[in-house]
Amino acid sequence: MPDHDLLRSTLREQWHLVPAEISALPGGLLSHGWDVTAGGERFVARLAEPDARQPVEAGLAAAEHLRSTGIEAGEPVRTLGGGLTAETPCGAMAVLRRAPGRILDGRDPIDQQFWGDRLGAVHRTLQTFHHPGLRRWNLLDPDGPHLEVEAWLRTAVVGAITAMTRLTVTDRLTYGVLHGDPAPEIFLVDPATGRAGLLDCGASGTGPLLYDVAAAVVYAGGPETAAELLDGYLAAGPVEEGELHAALPVLLRFRWAVQADWAARRLVTGEGDGNREALRRAQAALMTAADPE
């Protein structure tokens, strides 16, 4: 994760932006984000891993596609050289002009309706979107050496992969373009207009749309506290209610495995105790979701 000096120098050299204020955006599993004020305007700077440049650019193209259909989204700002992203020592950086509005509160029932509605609308709109940078649905690697960081971890991840594979073989799932990490902090509502939108579009790849829904449900605190989110999604999205209720438990288990895998990778590279706590939360969820033997 870059310090503010690297962030400032990259914004200045690549976008000719001189930040007056920089504040880290909360949440986010797949990237780091900052709210940036420069020249009297607000921007979002987003940094992804070094090997994720193509998916990031696919996400920027997806944001442009959403905007062309009337969905409020951050407007990608090209670099001085005309690129969508700039390489830094810490990964690929993108800048978007911030859409108006406040970030949603994932535990508020009304905000959950906005959240589910916009996620559903994004899924439906991106059914016609194609980009060479979109990665295909990629299951976790059960042989990853980082899974040795905890004795229980590999077994739990393998169990989630097995359940997910069984589901994709036996059930007909709705596939499309995934955001990948639809945290409530990504979504906005403008009190002046009542319009809802999103900061940016991850467009991490293509896969079962319920993976995004499961990720959102985890952010909302679980199925017991996500009723309004799910209602909003079902009203706007392309996934039918029967599919959602039948497949969501398996996708929730898989999402928790993804979060455990991510925390384990961070621990192996020496990144902080916060990842240890994230691993503990994932362990509790995965043990509860595991198939009875």
mmCIF file of C-alpha atoms in Angstrom:
data_model
loop_
_atom_site.group_PDB
_atom_site.id
_atom_site.type_symbol
_atom_site.label_atom_id
_atom_site.label_comp_id
_atom_site.label_asym_id
_atom_site.label_seq_id
_atom_site.Cartn_x
_atom_site.Cartn_y
_atom_site.Cartn_z
ATOM 1 C CA MET A 1 0.000 0.000 0.000
ATOM 2 C CA PRO A 2 1.601 3.311 -1.050
ATOM 3 C CA ASP A 3 2.183 6.199 1.313
ATOM 4 C CA HIS A 4 0.649 9.584 0.576
ATOM 5 C CA ASP A 5 3.894 10.874 -0.925
ATOM 6 C CA LEU A 6 3.808 8.210 -3.647
ATOM 7 C CA LEU A 7 0.094 8.806 -4.160
ATOM 8 C CA ARG A 8 0.598 12.559 -4.487
ATOM 9 C CA SER A 9 3.539 12.212 -6.872
ATOM 10 C CA THR A 10 1.669 9.720 -9.073
ATOM 11 C CA LEU A 11 -1.408 11.937 -9.251
ATOM 12 C CA ARG A 12 0.746 14.941 -10.108
ATOM 13 C CA GLU A 13 2.945 13.249 -12.695
ATOM 14 C CA GLN A 14 0.331 11.062 -14.378
ATOM 15 C CA TRP A 15 -2.855 13.164 -14.080
ATOM 16 C CA HIS A 16 -1.568 16.665 -13.308
ATOM 17 C CA LEU A 17 -3.686 16.649 -10.134
ATOM 18 C CA VAL A 18 -2.402 18.420 -7.028
ATOM 19 C CA PRO A 19 -4.380 17.048 -4.059
ATOM 20 C CA ALA A 20 -5.596 19.427 -1.385
ATOM 21 C CA GLU A 21 -7.025 16.531 0.654
ATOM 22 C CA ILE A 22 -6.576 12.760 0.621
ATOM 23 C CA SER A 23 -8.546 10.343 2.795
ATOM 24 C CA ALA A 24 -8.556 6.549 2.639
ATOM 25 C CA LEU A 25 -11.841 4.930 1.639
ATOM 26 C CA PRO A 26 -13.051 2.242 4.045
ATOM 27 C CA GLY A 27 -13.380 -1.442 3.245
ATOM 28 C CA GLY A 28 -12.339 -3.171 0.066
ATOM 29 C CA LEU A 29 -10.964 -6.681 -0.324
ATOM 30 C CA LEU A 30 -9.410 -6.453 -3.774
ATOM 31 C CA SER A 31 -7.984 -2.933 -3.899
ATOM 32 C CA HIS A 32 -7.157 0.227 -1.930
ATOM 33 C CA GLY A 33 -9.032 3.473 -2.537
ATOM 34 C CA TRP A 34 -8.758 7.136 -1.626
ATOM 35 C CA ASP A 35 -11.098 10.091 -1.779
ATOM 36 C CA VAL A 36 -9.088 12.930 -3.343
ATOM 37 C CA THR A 37 -9.946 16.625 -3.570
ATOM 38 C CA ALA A 38 -7.956 18.537 -6.201
ATOM 39 C CA GLY A 39 -8.679 21.728 -8.103
ATOM 40 C CA GLY A 40 -12.052 22.077 -6.387
ATOM 41 C CA GLU A 41 -13.211 18.649 -7.656
ATOM 42 C CA ARG A 42 -13.510 15.270 -5.955
ATOM 43 C CA PHE A 43 -11.911 12.141 -7.360
ATOM 44 C CA VAL A 44 -11.484 8.504 -6.387
ATOM 45 C CA ALA A 45 -8.009 7.008 -6.763
ATOM 46 C CA ARG A 46 -7.999 3.219 -6.875
ATOM 47 C CA LEU A 47 -4.943 0.957 -6.613
ATOM 48 C CA ALA A 48 -5.011 -2.752 -7.474
ATOM 49 C CA GLU A 49 -2.359 -5.457 -7.397
ATOM 50 C CA PRO A 50 0.433 -5.295 -10.014
ATOM 51 C CA ASP A 51 -0.975 -8.180 -12.071
ATOM 52 C CA ALA A 52 -4.519 -6.739 -12.136
ATOM 53 C CA ARG A 53 -4.027 -3.931 -14.678
ATOM 54 C CA GLN A 54 -6.230 -5.506 -17.358
ATOM 55 C CA PRO A 55 -9.131 -6.226 -14.983
ATOM 56 C CA VAL A 56 -8.864 -2.681 -13.607
ATOM 57 C CA GLU A 57 -9.094 -1.269 -17.126
ATOM 58 C CA ALA A 58 -12.044 -3.563 -17.811
ATOM 59 C CA GLY A 59 -13.701 -2.048 -14.734
ATOM 60 C CA LEU A 60 -13.083 1.469 -16.001
ATOM 61 C CA ALA A 61 -14.564 0.567 -19.373
ATOM 62 C CA ALA A 62 -17.541 -0.965 -17.542
ATOM 63 C CA ALA A 63 -18.028 2.307 -15.631
ATOM 64 C CA GLU A 64 -18.101 4.181 -18.947
ATOM 65 C CA HIS A 65 -20.651 1.678 -20.247
ATOM 66 C CA LEU A 66 -22.841 2.149 -17.161
ATOM 67 C CA ARG A 67 -22.696 5.921 -17.539
ATOM 68 C CA SER A 68 -23.777 5.636 -21.187
ATOM 69 C CA THR A 69 -26.922 3.784 -20.064
ATOM 70 C CA GLY A 70 -27.861 6.330 -17.400
ATOM 71 C CA ILE A 71 -26.462 4.576 -14.324
ATOM 72 C CA GLU A 72 -24.554 7.019 -12.126
ATOM 73 C CA ALA A 73 -20.916 5.954 -11.791
ATOM 74 C CA GLY A 74 -17.493 7.494 -11.394
ATOM 75 C CA GLU A 75 -16.137 8.927 -14.638
ATOM 76 C CA PRO A 76 -12.710 7.466 -15.556
ATOM 77 C CA VAL A 77 -10.041 10.143 -15.990
ATOM 78 C CA ARG A 78 -7.288 9.308 -18.462
ATOM 79 C CA THR A 79 -3.634 9.942 -17.670
ATOM 80 C CA LEU A 80 -1.710 12.737 -19.400
ATOM 81 C CA GLY A 81 -0.462 10.078 -21.800
ATOM 82 C CA GLY A 82 -4.002 8.956 -22.619
ATOM 83 C CA GLY A 83 -3.995 5.720 -20.598
ATOM 84 C CA LEU A 84 -6.717 4.450 -18.314
ATOM 85 C CA THR A 85 -4.229 3.418 -15.621
ATOM 86 C CA ALA A 86 -0.704 4.222 -14.485
ATOM 87 C CA GLU A 87 1.811 1.696 -13.193
ATOM 88 C CA THR A 88 3.299 2.373 -9.754
ATOM 89 C CA PRO A 89 5.712 0.325 -7.620
ATOM 90 C CA CYS A 90 2.646 -0.865 -5.685
ATOM 91 C CA GLY A 91 0.363 -1.741 -8.606
ATOM 92 C CA ALA A 92 -1.959 -0.245 -11.202
ATOM 93 C CA MET A 93 -3.595 3.072 -10.279
ATOM 94 C CA ALA A 94 -6.771 4.519 -11.764
ATOM 95 C CA VAL A 95 -8.559 7.818 -11.152
ATOM 96 C CA LEU A 96 -12.272 8.511 -11.509
ATOM 97 C CA ARG A 97 -14.189 11.761 -11.151
ATOM 98 C CA ARG A 98 -16.423 11.102 -8.155
ATOM 99 C CA ALA A 99 -20.147 10.712 -8.712
ATOM 100 C CA PRO A 100 -22.292 12.917 -6.418
ATOM 101 C CA GLY A 101 -23.737 11.593 -3.184
ATOM 102 C CA ARG A 102 -22.911 10.056 0.166
ATOM 103 C CA ILE A 103 -21.638 6.546 0.770
ATOM 104 C CA LEU A 104 -24.287 4.058 1.848
ATOM 105 C CA ASP A 105 -24.631 2.616 5.344
ATOM 106 C CA GLY A 106 -24.781 -1.154 4.846
ATOM 107 C CA ARG A 107 -26.797 -1.729 8.028
ATOM 108 C CA ASP A 108 -29.501 0.853 7.258
ATOM 109 C CA PRO A 109 -32.631 -0.788 5.726
ATOM 110 C CA ILE A 110 -33.336 2.071 3.299
ATOM 111 C CA ASP A 111 -29.713 2.233 2.193
ATOM 112 C CA GLN A 112 -29.781 -1.536 1.738
ATOM 113 C CA GLN A 113 -32.631 -1.101 -0.752
ATOM 114 C CA PHE A 114 -30.523 1.377 -2.749
ATOM 115 C CA TRP A 115 -27.544 -0.960 -2.507
ATOM 116 C CA GLY A 116 -29.409 -4.045 -3.737
ATOM 117 C CA ASP A 117 -31.196 -2.081 -6.462
ATOM 118 C CA ARG A 118 -27.966 -0.616 -7.879
ATOM 119 C CA LEU A 119 -26.121 -3.942 -7.738
ATOM 120 C CA GLY A 120 -29.014 -5.578 -9.577
ATOM 121 C CA ALA A 121 -29.123 -2.784 -12.147
ATOM 122 C CA VAL A 122 -25.362 -3.067 -12.711
ATOM 123 C CA HIS A 123 -25.635 -6.817 -13.233
ATOM 124 C CA ARG A 124 -28.515 -6.426 -15.681
ATOM 125 C CA THR A 125 -26.852 -3.606 -17.639
ATOM 126 C CA LEU A 126 -23.476 -5.348 -17.913
ATOM 127 C CA GLN A 127 -25.028 -8.440 -19.488
ATOM 128 C CA THR A 128 -24.249 -6.774 -22.839
ATOM 129 C CA PHE A 129 -20.751 -5.630 -21.829
ATOM 130 C CA HIS A 130 -17.612 -7.297 -23.192
ATOM 131 C CA HIS A 131 -13.949 -6.437 -22.682
ATOM 132 C CA PRO A 132 -10.729 -8.417 -23.291
ATOM 133 C CA GLY A 133 -9.531 -7.611 -19.774
ATOM 134 C CA LEU A 134 -12.351 -9.507 -18.067
ATOM 135 C CA ARG A 135 -11.016 -12.620 -16.365
ATOM 136 C CA ARG A 136 -12.958 -15.844 -16.432
ATOM 137 C CA TRP A 137 -14.427 -17.163 -13.197
ATOM 138 C CA ASN A 138 -11.454 -18.468 -11.275
ATOM 139 C CA LEU A 139 -11.840 -20.802 -8.335
ATOM 140 C CA LEU A 140 -9.450 -20.680 -5.412
ATOM 141 C CA ASP A 141 -6.242 -22.668 -5.574
ATOM 142 C CA PRO A 142 -6.522 -25.519 -3.034
ATOM 143 C CA ASP A 143 -2.776 -26.163 -3.287
ATOM 144 C CA GLY A 144 -1.645 -22.620 -2.420
ATOM 145 C CA PRO A 145 1.265 -22.711 0.071
ATOM 146 C CA HIS A 146 -0.202 -19.767 2.016
ATOM 147 C CA LEU A 147 -3.022 -22.070 3.171
ATOM 148 C CA GLU A 148 -0.536 -23.603 5.633
ATOM 149 C CA VAL A 149 -0.702 -20.455 7.779
ATOM 150 C CA GLU A 150 -3.468 -22.099 9.887
ATOM 151 C CA ALA A 151 -4.063 -25.840 10.397
ATOM 152 C CA TRP A 152 -7.780 -25.641 9.578
ATOM 153 C CA LEU A 153 -7.525 -23.394 6.535
ATOM 154 C CA ARG A 154 -6.776 -25.728 3.627
ATOM 155 C CA THR A 155 -9.531 -28.166 4.632
ATOM 156 C CA ALA A 156 -12.045 -25.329 4.891
ATOM 157 C CA VAL A 157 -11.074 -23.840 1.518
ATOM 158 C CA VAL A 158 -11.183 -27.249 -0.191
ATOM 159 C CA GLY A 159 -14.632 -27.854 1.297
ATOM 160 C CA ALA A 160 -15.913 -24.520 -0.056
ATOM 161 C CA ILE A 161 -14.433 -25.232 -3.503
ATOM 162 C CA THR A 162 -16.004 -28.709 -3.548
ATOM 163 C CA ALA A 163 -19.431 -27.340 -2.618
ATOM 164 C CA MET A 164 -19.114 -24.601 -5.263
ATOM 165 C CA THR A 165 -18.075 -27.077 -7.954
ATOM 166 C CA ARG A 166 -20.981 -29.365 -7.056
ATOM 167 C CA LEU A 167 -23.381 -26.432 -7.311
ATOM 168 C CA THR A 168 -22.142 -25.354 -10.752
ATOM 169 C CA VAL A 169 -22.543 -28.930 -12.025
ATOM 170 C CA THR A 170 -25.986 -29.635 -10.584
ATOM 171 C CA ASP A 171 -27.670 -26.198 -10.761
ATOM 172 C CA ARG A 172 -28.264 -23.734 -13.559
ATOM 173 C CA LEU A 173 -26.743 -20.454 -12.357
ATOM 174 C CA THR A 174 -26.985 -16.997 -13.920
ATOM 175 C CA TYR A 175 -23.563 -15.847 -15.134
ATOM 176 C CA GLY A 176 -22.399 -12.357 -16.071
ATOM 177 C CA VAL A 177 -19.903 -9.601 -15.277
ATOM 178 C CA LEU A 178 -18.964 -9.466 -11.598
ATOM 179 C CA HIS A 179 -18.041 -6.403 -9.592
ATOM 180 C CA GLY A 180 -16.067 -8.708 -7.318
ATOM 181 C CA ASP A 181 -16.196 -6.643 -4.122
ATOM 182 C CA PRO A 182 -19.507 -4.722 -3.902
ATOM 183 C CA ALA A 183 -19.051 -3.235 -0.445
ATOM 184 C CA PRO A 184 -21.612 -0.619 0.670
ATOM 185 C CA GLU A 185 -18.805 1.965 0.585
ATOM 186 C CA ILE A 186 -18.717 1.567 -3.208
ATOM 187 C CA PHE A 187 -22.338 2.735 -3.563
ATOM 188 C CA LEU A 188 -23.747 6.253 -3.278
ATOM 189 C CA VAL A 189 -27.056 8.030 -2.951
ATOM 190 C CA ASP A 190 -27.457 11.722 -3.776
ATOM 191 C CA PRO A 191 -29.834 13.320 -1.225
ATOM 192 C CA ALA A 192 -30.456 16.225 -3.602
ATOM 193 C CA THR A 193 -31.849 14.032 -6.377
ATOM 194 C CA GLY A 194 -32.577 10.673 -4.739
ATOM 195 C CA ARG A 195 -30.445 9.002 -7.405
ATOM 196 C CA ALA A 196 -28.188 6.124 -6.415
ATOM 197 C CA GLY A 197 -24.974 5.110 -8.108
ATOM 198 C CA LEU A 198 -21.490 3.810 -7.411
ATOM 199 C CA LEU A 199 -17.961 5.108 -7.076
ATOM 200 C CA ASP A 200 -16.450 2.662 -9.517
ATOM 201 C CA CYS A 201 -17.029 -0.703 -11.127
ATOM 202 C CA GLY A 202 -14.613 -3.461 -10.182
ATOM 203 C CA ALA A 203 -15.545 -5.715 -13.125
ATOM 204 C CA SER A 204 -13.224 -8.362 -11.723
ATOM 205 C CA GLY A 205 -14.347 -10.968 -14.232
ATOM 206 C CA THR A 206 -17.230 -13.134 -15.313
ATOM 207 C CA GLY A 207 -18.891 -15.702 -13.094
ATOM 208 C CA PRO A 208 -22.104 -16.545 -11.199
ATOM 209 C CA LEU A 209 -23.784 -13.256 -10.308
ATOM 210 C CA LEU A 210 -24.741 -14.611 -6.916
ATOM 211 C CA TYR A 211 -21.079 -14.382 -5.929
ATOM 212 C CA ASP A 212 -21.482 -10.585 -5.849
ATOM 213 C CA VAL A 213 -24.739 -10.938 -3.934
ATOM 214 C CA ALA A 214 -23.052 -13.212 -1.384
ATOM 215 C CA ALA A 215 -20.213 -10.708 -0.977
ATOM 216 C CA ALA A 216 -22.731 -7.936 -0.328
ATOM 217 C CA VAL A 217 -24.616 -10.096 2.182
ATOM 218 C CA VAL A 218 -21.383 -10.720 4.091
ATOM 219 C CA TYR A 219 -20.750 -6.962 4.227
ATOM 220 C CA ALA A 220 -24.334 -6.476 5.471
ATOM 221 C CA GLY A 221 -23.693 -8.796 8.415
ATOM 222 C CA GLY A 222 -25.191 -12.017 7.062
ATOM 223 C CA PRO A 223 -28.556 -13.204 5.676
ATOM 224 C CA GLU A 224 -30.356 -12.369 8.908
ATOM 225 C CA THR A 225 -29.600 -8.647 8.510
ATOM 226 C CA ALA A 226 -29.681 -8.396 4.689
ATOM 227 C CA ALA A 227 -33.389 -8.764 3.886
ATOM 228 C CA GLU A 228 -33.780 -5.289 2.374
ATOM 229 C CA LEU A 229 -30.585 -5.711 0.341
ATOM 230 C CA LEU A 230 -31.897 -8.967 -1.144
ATOM 231 C CA ASP A 231 -35.339 -7.485 -1.839
ATOM 232 C CA GLY A 232 -33.738 -4.568 -3.665
ATOM 233 C CA TYR A 233 -31.556 -6.896 -5.698
ATOM 234 C CA LEU A 234 -34.383 -9.240 -6.694
ATOM 235 C CA ALA A 235 -36.469 -6.291 -7.894
ATOM 236 C CA ALA A 236 -33.711 -4.975 -10.185
ATOM 237 C CA GLY A 237 -31.341 -7.839 -10.990
ATOM 238 C CA PRO A 238 -31.435 -10.719 -13.476
ATOM 239 C CA VAL A 239 -31.285 -13.540 -10.883
ATOM 240 C CA GLU A 240 -34.609 -15.207 -10.025
ATOM 241 C CA GLU A 241 -35.734 -15.650 -6.423
ATOM 242 C CA GLY A 242 -35.629 -19.463 -6.588
ATOM 243 C CA GLU A 243 -31.994 -19.455 -7.703
ATOM 244 C CA LEU A 244 -31.050 -16.935 -5.031
ATOM 245 C CA HIS A 245 -32.513 -18.894 -2.134
ATOM 246 C CA ALA A 246 -31.222 -22.259 -3.395
ATOM 247 C CA ALA A 247 -27.656 -21.201 -4.188
ATOM 248 C CA LEU A 248 -26.879 -18.337 -1.801
ATOM 249 C CA PRO A 249 -25.679 -20.531 1.130
ATOM 250 C CA VAL A 250 -23.026 -22.162 -1.067
ATOM 251 C CA LEU A 251 -21.918 -18.800 -2.476
ATOM 252 C CA LEU A 252 -21.699 -17.350 1.039
ATOM 253 C CA ARG A 253 -19.441 -20.202 2.059
ATOM 254 C CA PHE A 254 -17.298 -19.628 -1.015
ATOM 255 C CA ARG A 255 -17.052 -15.888 -0.345
ATOM 256 C CA TRP A 256 -15.870 -16.556 3.200
ATOM 257 C CA ALA A 257 -13.251 -18.911 1.755
ATOM 258 C CA VAL A 258 -12.115 -16.122 -0.586
ATOM 259 C CA GLN A 259 -11.791 -13.756 2.387
ATOM 260 C CA ALA A 260 -9.873 -16.368 4.375
ATOM 261 C CA ASP A 261 -7.569 -16.969 1.421
ATOM 262 C CA TRP A 262 -6.977 -13.226 1.022
ATOM 263 C CA ALA A 263 -6.207 -12.734 4.714
ATOM 264 C CA ALA A 264 -3.820 -15.701 4.669
ATOM 265 C CA ARG A 265 -1.937 -14.274 1.694
ATOM 266 C CA ARG A 266 -1.562 -10.970 3.526
ATOM 267 C CA LEU A 267 -0.327 -12.694 6.680
ATOM 268 C CA VAL A 268 2.297 -14.624 4.734
ATOM 269 C CA THR A 269 3.643 -11.366 3.319
ATOM 270 C CA GLY A 270 3.817 -9.902 6.825
ATOM 271 C CA GLU A 271 0.811 -7.575 6.768
ATOM 272 C CA GLY A 272 -0.634 -6.853 10.202
ATOM 273 C CA ASP A 273 -2.811 -8.335 12.874
ATOM 274 C CA GLY A 274 -5.970 -7.065 11.199
ATOM 275 C CA ASN A 275 -5.639 -9.947 8.777
ATOM 276 C CA ARG A 276 -5.346 -12.376 11.679
ATOM 277 C CA GLU A 277 -8.689 -11.137 12.990
ATOM 278 C CA ALA A 278 -10.198 -11.347 9.480
ATOM 279 C CA LEU A 279 -9.026 -14.964 9.336
ATOM 280 C CA ARG A 280 -10.696 -15.702 12.667
ATOM 281 C CA ARG A 281 -14.027 -14.278 11.442
ATOM 282 C CA ALA A 282 -13.765 -16.318 8.254
ATOM 283 C CA GLN A 283 -12.975 -19.452 10.257
ATOM 284 C CA ALA A 284 -16.097 -19.052 12.392
ATOM 285 C CA ALA A 285 -18.282 -18.566 9.307
ATOM 286 C CA LEU A 286 -16.722 -21.466 7.401
ATOM 287 C CA MET A 287 -17.048 -23.853 10.324
ATOM 288 C CA THR A 288 -20.736 -22.963 10.622
ATOM 289 C CA ALA A 289 -21.293 -23.405 6.874
ATOM 290 C CA ALA A 290 -19.371 -26.679 6.516
ATOM 291 C CA ASP A 291 -21.286 -29.720 5.348
ATOM 292 C CA PRO A 292 -22.004 -32.134 8.186
ATOM 293 C CA GLU A 293 -19.918 -35.307 7.901
#
